[in-house]
Amino acid sequence: MFHRTGSGRMVVTAVGVNSQTGIIFTLLGAGVEEEEKKEKKGKIIISLNMMKKPDGAAAMEMQPLKSAEGGEADEKERKKVSAPKKEKSVLQGKLTKLAVQIGKAGLLMSAITVIILVLYFAINNFVLEKRPWMTECTPIYIQYFVKFFIIGVTVLVVAVPEGLPLAVTISLAYSVKKMMKDNNLVRHLDACETMGNATAICSDKTGTLTTNRMTAVQCYVGDVHYKEIPDPGVIPPKSLDLLINAISINSAYTTKILPPDKEGGLPKQVGNKTECGLLGLVLDLKRDYQPIRNQIPEEKLYKVYTFNSVRKSMSTVIKLPEGSFRMYSKGASEIVLKKCSHILNEVGEPRVFRPRDKDEMVKKVIEPMACNGLRTICVAYRDFASDPEPKWDDENNILTDLTAICVVGIEDPVRPEVPDAIQKCQRAGITVRMVTGDNINTARAIAIKCGIIHPGEDFLCIDGKEFNRRIRNEKGEVEQERIDKVWPKLRVLARSSPTDKHTLVKGIIDSTMADQRQVVAVTGDGTNDGPALKKADVGFAMGIAGTDVAKEASDIILTDDNFSSIVKAVMWGRNVYDSISKFLQFQLTVNVVAVIVAFTGACITQDSPLKAVQMLWVNLIMDTFASLALATEPPTEALLRRKPYGRNKPLISSTMTKNILGHAVYQLILIFTLLFAGEKIFDIDSGRNAPLHSPPSEHYTIIFNTFVMMQLFNEINARKIHGERNVFDGIFRNPIFCSIVFGTFAIQIVIVQFGGKPFSCQPLSLEKWLWCVFLGLGELVWGQVIVTIPNSHLRFLRRAGQLTHKDELPEEDVNEENEEIDHAERELRRGQILWFRGLNRIQTQIRVVNAFRSSLYEGLEKPDSRTSIHNFMTHPEFRIDDSTPSIPLIDDTDDDSARRRTKYSSQPSSPNKNNNAIDSGINLTIDISKSAASSSPASPLHSLETSL
């Protein structure tokens, strides 16, 4: 009897990119390709596509209108908005700079190698020995020059870290795959490693820090305040029955608690969360609400006063078997208690509830509950006589003189794993801030339970109104200097709007207070969170509660909406960074040794001790295989025990520099010893100064084999980059690493013993093999020696791969980024303008309708285009006085807007009539059924009205 059906009319003010969602998508740089199509100046193109629908309705597609004055300007604006500039990730920037540095050094070394070889050959043959250039010897000379060129290319190939992109890709791809198991769906690969450098996390409360499951935790019934849900036996039976009936009947019948989806999971809450909390109280009291609902189905409810913002309560009237009426009410405790004149006592009988009793209950029951972050709900009832029947429409007399049954304290409990996760974040040097729309008391209580704030700490816990008062000047403009005074101590921002979240994120990112630029991660689930998620370095969207716009703007989607998953993302991000560092430490050691050996050997002996094919095999070891081995190391909890690296910290740390140089020294000493004294040590023929096409020598094979063995054992050393002594720790947790080390060793045996001339190798005896392995094992011992050397003695090469602020983005890109986000901030700040802009769009649509009706196609003019919100208002005003903020809808000082209003007022009479209707607030409605009856199905007017 309470469900009504009927028809209604709808005013469509904007669709597509002009709607609220479309505007946010446009700010995110998505979905504006169709708007970018160029059209001829001064022409209005309207395409009517008549498409047959199953119900016979026709649909029309209307292209954007263009005018000579507004077309090009809008085109530029849209292109500017649709091409947002994205910063390089921290690791990308550092790797790019490091790769350029290594590449330049390698190119220089290879060029010098070739020049020295050519000059040495030419001077030795044509100057010192005074040999003439004979024509018949030209092919031999060319072969020498080709050999020198190949040596130079080999040096270049070994020097240039072409395996670096592979290592990054493998590490990121491996991490992304594993992160899926940790409930992190990564949409952008670079977000994975960026998260490892995060210094701040701005998190939502509901569903992220809390379970999003309202639960009754305290109650006041029978004059007793229970801090935990009591056993039903201690509650007066009469009070218990009234309470169970009041909750079961006086709640939406669509609200239910269903069995868990998974065995061992929590029961599933369906419907209103607050009512689910109360129904949960019924189940906690060992009773069931469903039999009561079956006994009194929804159609038997006599009268329902639904919850609204005025009543702040919900009431349901039922007819009792004897003919009288009973009304159950529930709502905000301070509202319902004011309407109570009685309360049930310790035996379940009503007693008078005087004003001073209410004050005492507020002080002793409701305020303590609120301070614990609980939402207080009062449940009450009232009996009515059947004769005369009350006037149910007289709410003031109906919703009064109630008898209070119970006051329930419900909360959205903190997820059990969240406090530990936040503690890990704080230990890892990450500041967690709560940004919520809830009230300040609840937010503070939840923040204390989570561990975001601790008693005695110097922190800031404010609401959105106070936040805006502190960060804006007298003109209402956000000032970075003011934000810098707020954000370092800010821990809780309550009653915040999406604009406040965006302003906070932008303020933290743009701050130059600290030496290191803050790396900010943000969580969001609503459409309005889109710009803040996009602005953040890493945006986390909620996979369960998140909207499509939020997911589109995000970098990572939390499939379980859980904060602890963010901590796992931090761990994986740091692991990516460390994996790349491990690979770099290993590769640069090989680079330094191989380049110096090739360069020195070529200059002294006219030939490289390591041949071209051997160098390529070494390159394969240190690039492809090392990428797989070192980039797939699993993360450990130890990653969360250090501070973030930061944007300006060099990629090659002092410890890594020490390891690279230390191991390079060891390897160079051994290789040069073998090169110049190896034939004496092993009593073999020397391989130096061999003729052009001489067979492989045992001497150079030992050098090659020892070099590879040293790289294999140094790969184990490279697993640790922070000076740890135990390099074997956790080695068997990475089967890929073990497989690659043993696999490489096996392939090396095959190459040496059976490679022959292609690999320039001579088979070695078992004794020589054992010596090669023994010299390789010395790397592990030497590694322990290097660990004992203090870093303070190695301050050079510390800036390798360091990313300075100016390297992050070119200046013009920074300017465009700033300009774009300024526009976004203005758009977000002025919600009223969106509505006004929509009304102006309707003016254009009305004029099109009128043009069709009067066939005045040639006389139709379009006012200045407002496709871009940025064209509409370039100087928004947001004034804040000491009392309450005053936000004018239109800035009277805006010349552009004034010109537009003047232009509208001077337009022809027919359109102006419609304009005045809009400006004066008259709603435009188009009765589709009426127009369908009065227009022929094939008429353009009918199609246009149907579409509108």
CSV table of N, CA, C and O in Angstrom, one decimal, residues 750-783:
chain,number,residue,atom,x,y,z
A,750,VAL,N,80.3,-26.8,-21.1
A,750,VAL,CA,80.1,-27.2,-22.5
A,750,VAL,C,80.9,-26.3,-23.4
A,750,VAL,O,81.5,-26.7,-24.3
A,751,ILE,N,80.8,-25.0,-23.2
A,751,ILE,CA,81.5,-24.0,-24.0
A,751,ILE,C,83.0,-24.2,-24.0
A,751,ILE,O,83.7,-24.2,-25.0
A,752,VAL,N,83.5,-24.4,-22.8
A,752,VAL,CA,85.0,-24.5,-22.7
A,752,VAL,C,85.5,-25.8,-23.3
A,752,VAL,O,86.5,-25.9,-24.0
A,753,GLN,N,84.8,-26.9,-22.9
A,753,GLN,CA,85.3,-28.2,-23.4
A,753,GLN,C,84.9,-28.5,-24.8
A,753,GLN,O,85.7,-29.2,-25.5
A,754,PHE,N,83.8,-28.0,-25.3
A,754,PHE,CA,83.4,-28.3,-26.7
A,754,PHE,C,83.2,-27.1,-27.6
A,754,PHE,O,82.7,-27.3,-28.7
A,755,GLY,N,83.5,-25.9,-27.1
A,755,GLY,CA,83.2,-24.7,-27.9
A,755,GLY,C,84.2,-24.6,-29.0
A,755,GLY,O,83.8,-24.1,-30.1
A,756,GLY,N,85.4,-24.9,-28.9
A,756,GLY,CA,86.4,-24.9,-29.9
A,756,GLY,C,86.6,-23.5,-30.5
A,756,GLY,O,86.6,-22.5,-29.8
A,757,LYS,N,86.9,-23.5,-31.8
A,757,LYS,CA,87.3,-22.2,-32.4
A,757,LYS,C,86.2,-21.1,-32.4
A,757,LYS,O,86.4,-20.0,-32.2
A,758,PRO,N,84.9,-21.5,-32.6
A,758,PRO,CA,83.8,-20.5,-32.5
A,758,PRO,C,83.9,-19.7,-31.2
A,758,PRO,O,83.6,-18.5,-31.2
A,759,PHE,N,84.2,-20.3,-30.1
A,759,PHE,CA,84.2,-19.6,-28.8
A,759,PHE,C,85.7,-19.3,-28.4
A,759,PHE,O,85.9,-18.9,-27.3
A,760,SER,N,86.6,-19.6,-29.3
A,760,SER,CA,88.1,-19.4,-29.0
A,760,SER,C,88.5,-20.1,-27.7
A,760,SER,O,89.1,-19.5,-26.8
A,761,CYS,N,88.1,-21.3,-27.5
A,761,CYS,CA,88.3,-22.1,-26.3
A,761,CYS,C,89.1,-23.4,-26.6
A,761,CYS,O,88.9,-24.1,-27.6
A,762,GLN,N,90.0,-23.7,-25.7
A,762,GLN,CA,90.8,-24.9,-25.7
A,762,GLN,C,90.4,-25.7,-24.5
A,762,GLN,O,90.3,-25.2,-23.4
A,763,PRO,N,90.0,-27.0,-24.6
A,763,PRO,CA,89.6,-27.8,-23.5
A,763,PRO,C,90.6,-27.8,-22.4
A,763,PRO,O,91.8,-27.9,-22.6
A,764,LEU,N,90.1,-27.7,-21.1
A,764,LEU,CA,91.0,-27.7,-19.9
A,764,LEU,C,90.9,-29.0,-19.2
A,764,LEU,O,89.9,-29.7,-19.1
A,765,SER,N,92.0,-29.2,-18.4
A,765,SER,CA,92.1,-30.4,-17.6
A,765,SER,C,91.3,-30.2,-16.3
A,765,SER,O,91.0,-29.0,-16.0
A,766,LEU,N,91.1,-31.2,-15.5
A,766,LEU,CA,90.3,-31.1,-14.3
A,766,LEU,C,91.1,-30.2,-13.3
A,766,LEU,O,90.5,-29.4,-12.6
A,767,GLU,N,92.4,-30.3,-13.2
A,767,GLU,CA,93.2,-29.5,-12.3
A,767,GLU,C,93.0,-28.0,-12.6
A,767,GLU,O,92.8,-27.2,-11.7
A,768,LYS,N,93.1,-27.7,-13.9
A,768,LYS,CA,92.9,-26.2,-14.3
A,768,LYS,C,91.5,-25.8,-14.0
A,768,LYS,O,91.3,-24.6,-13.6
A,769,TRP,N,90.5,-26.7,-14.2
A,769,TRP,CA,89.1,-26.3,-13.9
A,769,TRP,C,89.0,-26.0,-12.4
A,769,TRP,O,88.3,-25.0,-12.0
A,770,LEU,N,89.6,-26.8,-11.5
A,770,LEU,CA,89.5,-26.6,-10.1
A,770,LEU,C,90.2,-25.3,-9.7
A,770,LEU,O,89.7,-24.6,-8.8
A,771,TRP,N,91.3,-25.0,-10.4
A,771,TRP,CA,91.9,-23.7,-10.1
A,771,TRP,C,91.0,-22.5,-10.5
A,771,TRP,O,90.9,-21.5,-9.7
A,772,CYS,N,90.3,-22.6,-11.6
A,772,CYS,CA,89.4,-21.6,-12.0
A,772,CYS,C,88.3,-21.4,-11.0
A,772,CYS,O,87.9,-20.3,-10.7
A,773,VAL,N,87.7,-22.6,-10.6
A,773,VAL,CA,86.6,-22.5,-9.6
A,773,VAL,C,87.1,-21.9,-8.3
A,773,VAL,O,86.4,-21.1,-7.6
A,774,PHE,N,88.3,-22.3,-7.9
A,774,PHE,CA,88.9,-21.8,-6.6
A,774,PHE,C,89.1,-20.3,-6.7
A,774,PHE,O,88.8,-19.6,-5.7
A,775,LEU,N,89.6,-19.8,-7.8
A,775,LEU,CA,89.8,-18.3,-7.9
A,775,LEU,C,88.4,-17.6,-7.9
A,775,LEU,O,88.3,-16.5,-7.4
A,776,GLY,N,87.4,-18.3,-8.5
A,776,GLY,CA,86.0,-17.8,-8.5
A,776,GLY,C,85.5,-17.7,-7.0
A,776,GLY,O,84.8,-16.7,-6.6
A,777,LEU,N,85.7,-18.8,-6.3
A,777,LEU,CA,85.2,-18.9,-4.9
A,777,LEU,C,85.9,-17.8,-4.0
A,777,LEU,O,85.3,-17.3,-3.0
A,778,GLY,N,87.1,-17.3,-4.4
A,778,GLY,CA,87.7,-16.2,-3.7
A,778,GLY,C,86.9,-15.0,-3.7
A,778,GLY,O,87.0,-14.2,-2.8
A,779,GLU,N,85.9,-14.8,-4.6
A,779,GLU,CA,85.0,-13.7,-4.6
A,779,GLU,C,84.2,-13.7,-3.3
A,779,GLU,O,83.9,-12.6,-2.8
A,780,LEU,N,83.7,-14.8,-2.9
A,780,LEU,CA,82.9,-14.9,-1.6
A,780,LEU,C,83.7,-14.4,-0.4
A,780,LEU,O,83.3,-13.7,0.4
A,781,VAL,N,85.0,-14.9,-0.4
A,781,VAL,CA,85.9,-14.5,0.7
A,781,VAL,C,86.2,-13.0,0.6
A,781,VAL,O,86.1,-12.3,1.7
A,782,TRP,N,86.5,-12.6,-0.6
A,782,TRP,CA,86.8,-11.1,-0.8
A,782,TRP,C,85.6,-10.3,-0.4
A,782,TRP,O,85.8,-9.2,0.1
A,783,GLY,N,84.4,-10.8,-0.7
A,783,GLY,CA,83.2,-10.0,-0.3
A,783,GLY,C,83.1,-9.7,1.2
A,783,GLY,O,82.7,-8.7,1.6
